[in-house]
mmCIF file of C-alpha atoms in Angstrom:
data_model
loop_
_atom_site.group_PDB
_atom_site.id
_atom_site.type_symbol
_atom_site.label_atom_id
_atom_site.label_comp_id
_atom_site.label_asym_id
_atom_site.label_seq_id
_atom_site.Cartn_x
_atom_site.Cartn_y
_atom_site.Cartn_z
ATOM 1 C CA MET A 1 266.510 86.175 -74.181
ATOM 2 C CA SER A 2 265.052 82.844 -75.363
ATOM 3 C CA PHE A 3 265.515 80.862 -78.838
ATOM 4 C CA ARG A 4 263.880 78.321 -80.855
ATOM 5 C CA LEU A 5 264.661 76.977 -84.183
ATOM 6 C CA ALA A 6 261.391 75.889 -86.223
ATOM 7 C CA ALA A 7 260.651 74.161 -89.379
ATOM 8 C CA TYR A 8 257.056 75.397 -91.221
ATOM 9 C CA ALA A 9 255.510 73.556 -94.228
ATOM 10 C CA VAL A 10 254.170 75.620 -97.170
ATOM 11 C CA CYS A 11 251.755 73.301 -99.055
ATOM 12 C CA VAL A 12 249.894 74.765 -101.721
ATOM 13 C CA GLU A 13 247.313 72.795 -103.917
ATOM 14 C CA ASP A 14 245.002 74.378 -106.479
ATOM 15 C CA ASP A 15 245.172 78.156 -104.948
ATOM 16 C CA ARG A 16 244.584 76.563 -101.380
ATOM 17 C CA VAL A 17 247.180 76.429 -98.586
ATOM 18 C CA LEU A 18 246.935 73.869 -95.541
ATOM 19 C CA LEU A 19 246.492 75.521 -92.500
ATOM 20 C CA ALA A 20 246.536 74.223 -88.936
ATOM 21 C CA ARG A 21 244.130 76.022 -86.270
ATOM 22 C CA HIS A 22 246.367 76.545 -82.881
ATOM 23 C CA VAL A 23 244.562 76.794 -79.598
ATOM 24 C CA SER A 24 247.010 78.165 -76.743
ATOM 25 C CA PRO A 25 246.433 76.550 -72.978
ATOM 26 C CA SER A 26 244.543 79.961 -72.389
ATOM 27 C CA GLY A 27 242.016 79.166 -75.188
ATOM 28 C CA VAL A 28 243.187 81.598 -78.015
ATOM 29 C CA SER A 29 242.736 80.358 -81.551
ATOM 30 C CA ASN A 30 244.714 81.071 -84.637
ATOM 31 C CA TRP A 31 245.650 79.576 -87.900
ATOM 32 C CA THR A 32 249.507 78.891 -88.646
ATOM 33 C CA LEU A 33 251.451 76.799 -90.831
ATOM 34 C CA PRO A 34 252.070 73.170 -89.867
ATOM 35 C CA GLY A 35 255.211 72.939 -88.325
ATOM 36 C CA GLY A 36 256.919 73.665 -85.163
ATOM 37 C CA ARG A 37 260.001 73.257 -83.097
ATOM 38 C CA VAL A 38 263.225 71.297 -84.392
ATOM 39 C CA GLU A 39 264.121 69.114 -81.655
ATOM 40 C CA HIS A 40 267.785 68.489 -80.203
ATOM 41 C CA ALA A 41 269.972 66.927 -83.051
ATOM 42 C CA GLU A 42 267.076 66.952 -85.538
ATOM 43 C CA ASP A 43 267.386 68.177 -88.942
ATOM 44 C CA PRO A 44 264.793 70.656 -89.755
ATOM 45 C CA PHE A 45 264.189 68.754 -93.353
ATOM 46 C CA ASP A 46 262.977 66.049 -90.821
ATOM 47 C CA ALA A 47 261.413 67.804 -88.325
ATOM 48 C CA VAL A 48 258.802 69.477 -90.980
ATOM 49 C CA ILE A 49 258.103 66.157 -92.084
ATOM 50 C CA ARG A 50 257.570 64.894 -88.520
ATOM 51 C CA GLU A 51 255.458 68.021 -87.647
ATOM 52 C CA VAL A 52 252.943 67.590 -90.572
ATOM 53 C CA ALA A 53 252.196 64.294 -89.555
ATOM 54 C CA GLU A 54 251.981 65.106 -86.027
ATOM 55 C CA GLU A 55 249.580 68.148 -86.360
ATOM 56 C CA THR A 56 247.591 67.087 -89.399
ATOM 57 C CA GLY A 57 247.603 63.325 -89.859
ATOM 58 C CA CYS A 58 249.057 63.856 -93.469
ATOM 59 C CA ASP A 59 252.320 62.572 -94.918
ATOM 60 C CA ALA A 60 254.446 65.102 -96.401
ATOM 61 C CA VAL A 61 257.294 65.229 -98.935
ATOM 62 C CA VAL A 62 259.754 68.175 -99.088
ATOM 63 C CA GLU A 63 260.140 69.851 -102.599
ATOM 64 C CA ARG A 64 262.162 72.603 -101.861
ATOM 65 C CA LEU A 65 263.802 74.949 -99.193
ATOM 66 C CA LEU A 66 261.833 78.441 -99.327
ATOM 67 C CA GLY A 67 263.818 80.408 -96.953
ATOM 68 C CA VAL A 68 264.763 81.416 -93.585
ATOM 69 C CA ASP A 69 263.078 83.940 -91.186
ATOM 70 C CA SER A 70 264.477 85.251 -88.294
ATOM 71 C CA ARG A 71 262.456 87.308 -85.637
ATOM 72 C CA LEU A 72 262.749 88.916 -82.535
ATOM 73 C CA ILE A 73 259.490 89.132 -80.342
ATOM 74 C CA PRO A 74 260.219 91.818 -77.364
ATOM 75 C CA ALA A 75 259.701 91.063 -74.160
ATOM 76 C CA ALA A 76 256.820 93.538 -73.892
ATOM 77 C CA ASP A 77 254.825 91.417 -76.721
ATOM 78 C CA ARG A 78 255.150 88.416 -74.048
ATOM 79 C CA ALA A 79 253.612 87.193 -71.193
ATOM 80 C CA PRO A 80 254.797 88.983 -68.142
ATOM 81 C CA GLY A 81 258.184 87.669 -66.751
ATOM 82 C CA LEU A 82 259.278 86.186 -70.324
ATOM 83 C CA PRO A 83 262.299 87.573 -71.768
ATOM 84 C CA ASP A 84 262.678 88.868 -75.475
ATOM 85 C CA HIS A 85 262.516 85.743 -77.806
ATOM 86 C CA GLN A 86 264.050 85.113 -81.084
ATOM 87 C CA ASN A 87 262.427 82.298 -83.614
ATOM 88 C CA VAL A 88 264.262 81.294 -86.645
ATOM 89 C CA GLY A 89 262.005 79.275 -88.891
ATOM 90 C CA VAL A 90 262.979 77.432 -91.786
ATOM 91 C CA PHE A 91 260.256 77.315 -94.613
ATOM 92 C CA TYR A 92 259.978 74.297 -96.980
ATOM 93 C CA ARG A 93 257.474 73.922 -99.829
ATOM 94 C CA CYS A 94 255.952 70.577 -99.019
ATOM 95 C CA ARG A 95 253.619 68.099 -100.768
ATOM 96 C CA ILE A 96 250.889 66.336 -98.999
ATOM 97 C CA THR A 97 251.137 62.381 -100.331
ATOM 98 C CA GLY A 98 248.631 60.483 -98.045
ATOM 99 C CA GLY A 99 246.740 60.647 -94.526
ATOM 100 C CA ARG A 100 243.667 62.287 -93.693
ATOM 101 C CA LEU A 101 243.115 65.690 -91.911
ATOM 102 C CA ARG A 102 242.486 65.126 -88.289
ATOM 103 C CA PRO A 103 243.184 67.273 -85.075
ATOM 104 C CA GLU A 104 246.391 66.693 -83.221
ATOM 105 C CA PRO A 105 246.220 63.937 -80.540
ATOM 106 C CA ASN A 106 246.933 65.457 -77.302
ATOM 107 C CA GLY A 107 248.127 68.571 -78.689
ATOM 108 C CA GLU A 108 247.230 72.210 -79.282
ATOM 109 C CA ILE A 109 246.270 71.797 -83.134
ATOM 110 C CA ALA A 110 242.478 71.690 -82.913
ATOM 111 C CA GLU A 111 242.153 71.116 -86.822
ATOM 112 C CA SER A 112 243.645 71.487 -90.316
ATOM 113 C CA ARG A 113 242.113 72.652 -93.374
ATOM 114 C CA TRP A 114 242.684 73.427 -97.094
ATOM 115 C CA THR A 115 241.843 77.004 -97.171
ATOM 116 C CA PRO A 116 241.651 79.307 -100.250
ATOM 117 C CA ILE A 117 244.766 81.656 -100.553
ATOM 118 C CA PRO A 118 241.983 84.511 -100.963
ATOM 119 C CA ASP A 119 240.328 83.828 -97.716
ATOM 120 C CA VAL A 120 243.514 83.720 -95.797
ATOM 121 C CA ALA A 121 243.565 87.747 -95.304
ATOM 122 C CA ARG A 122 239.979 87.231 -93.126
ATOM 123 C CA LEU A 123 241.540 84.932 -90.966
ATOM 124 C CA ARG A 124 243.034 85.587 -87.425
ATOM 125 C CA ARG A 125 246.491 84.120 -88.174
ATOM 126 C CA SER A 126 250.121 83.823 -87.086
ATOM 127 C CA SER A 127 252.570 86.021 -89.143
ATOM 128 C CA LEU A 128 254.074 82.595 -90.077
ATOM 129 C CA VAL A 129 251.425 82.032 -92.649
ATOM 130 C CA ASP A 130 251.976 85.568 -94.500
ATOM 131 C CA ILE A 131 255.768 84.942 -94.136
ATOM 132 C CA GLY A 132 255.439 81.297 -95.854
ATOM 133 C CA LEU A 133 252.822 82.492 -98.464
ATOM 134 C CA ASP A 134 255.011 85.318 -99.323
ATOM 135 C CA LEU A 135 258.189 83.143 -99.667
ATOM 136 C CA ALA A 136 256.133 80.572 -101.878
ATOM 137 C CA ARG A 137 254.948 83.054 -104.305
ATOM 138 C CA THR A 138 258.261 85.189 -104.731
ATOM 139 C CA GLU A 139 260.785 82.482 -104.264
ATOM 140 C CA PRO A 140 263.439 85.139 -103.343
ATOM 141 C CA PRO A 141 267.101 83.659 -104.546
ATOM 142 C CA THR A 142 268.332 84.868 -100.996
ATOM 143 C CA GLY A 143 265.439 83.090 -99.397
ATOM 144 C CA HIS A 144 264.600 86.270 -97.130
ATOM 145 C CA VAL A 145 261.540 88.276 -97.072
ATOM 146 C CA ALA A 146 260.531 91.566 -95.439
ATOM 147 C CA PRO A 147 259.359 91.381 -91.800
ATOM 148 C CA VAL A 148 255.576 90.798 -91.704
ATOM 149 C CA ALA A 149 253.896 93.855 -89.544
ATOM 150 C CA VAL A 150 251.739 92.300 -86.641
ATOM 151 C CA GLY A 151 248.346 93.829 -85.540
ATOM 152 C CA GLY A 152 244.819 93.152 -86.043
ATOM 153 C CA LEU A 153 244.261 89.585 -87.565
ATOM 154 C CA ILE A 154 248.083 89.274 -87.731
ATOM 155 C CA GLN A 155 249.287 87.767 -84.458
ATOM 156 C CA ARG A 156 252.879 86.853 -83.596
#
């Protein structure tokens, strides 16, 4: 089984959420939250700030921890030959304090944009978006939300 620890930013302003359009090496595109892999020996708190800057061009500050999501992606849902995969995501409410939206230089984020929250349901998106928005909306004391079903517009 493979494993990944990642940190994600949930940036909400004026009923809009900051989303990043990820384009895979094979050309498949979907919307996700800014964020990504926590580097070896890096604090997830620092990682989310770094990832927002790298992917969007914006400066962010963490306002609070929203929760932690752990999900298993079965090998059958991955590229042939890849094992089961566990992704542990640490979700933070963040506020953008500066910078300017731009594509990720030499990366897989083609664009970032503020999206009205009601429009999110019509986008092809990562389940991370729904998890993050649910955490931001409900602020559960345990920091846990029910798993999000994938299929249709919601991708792993």
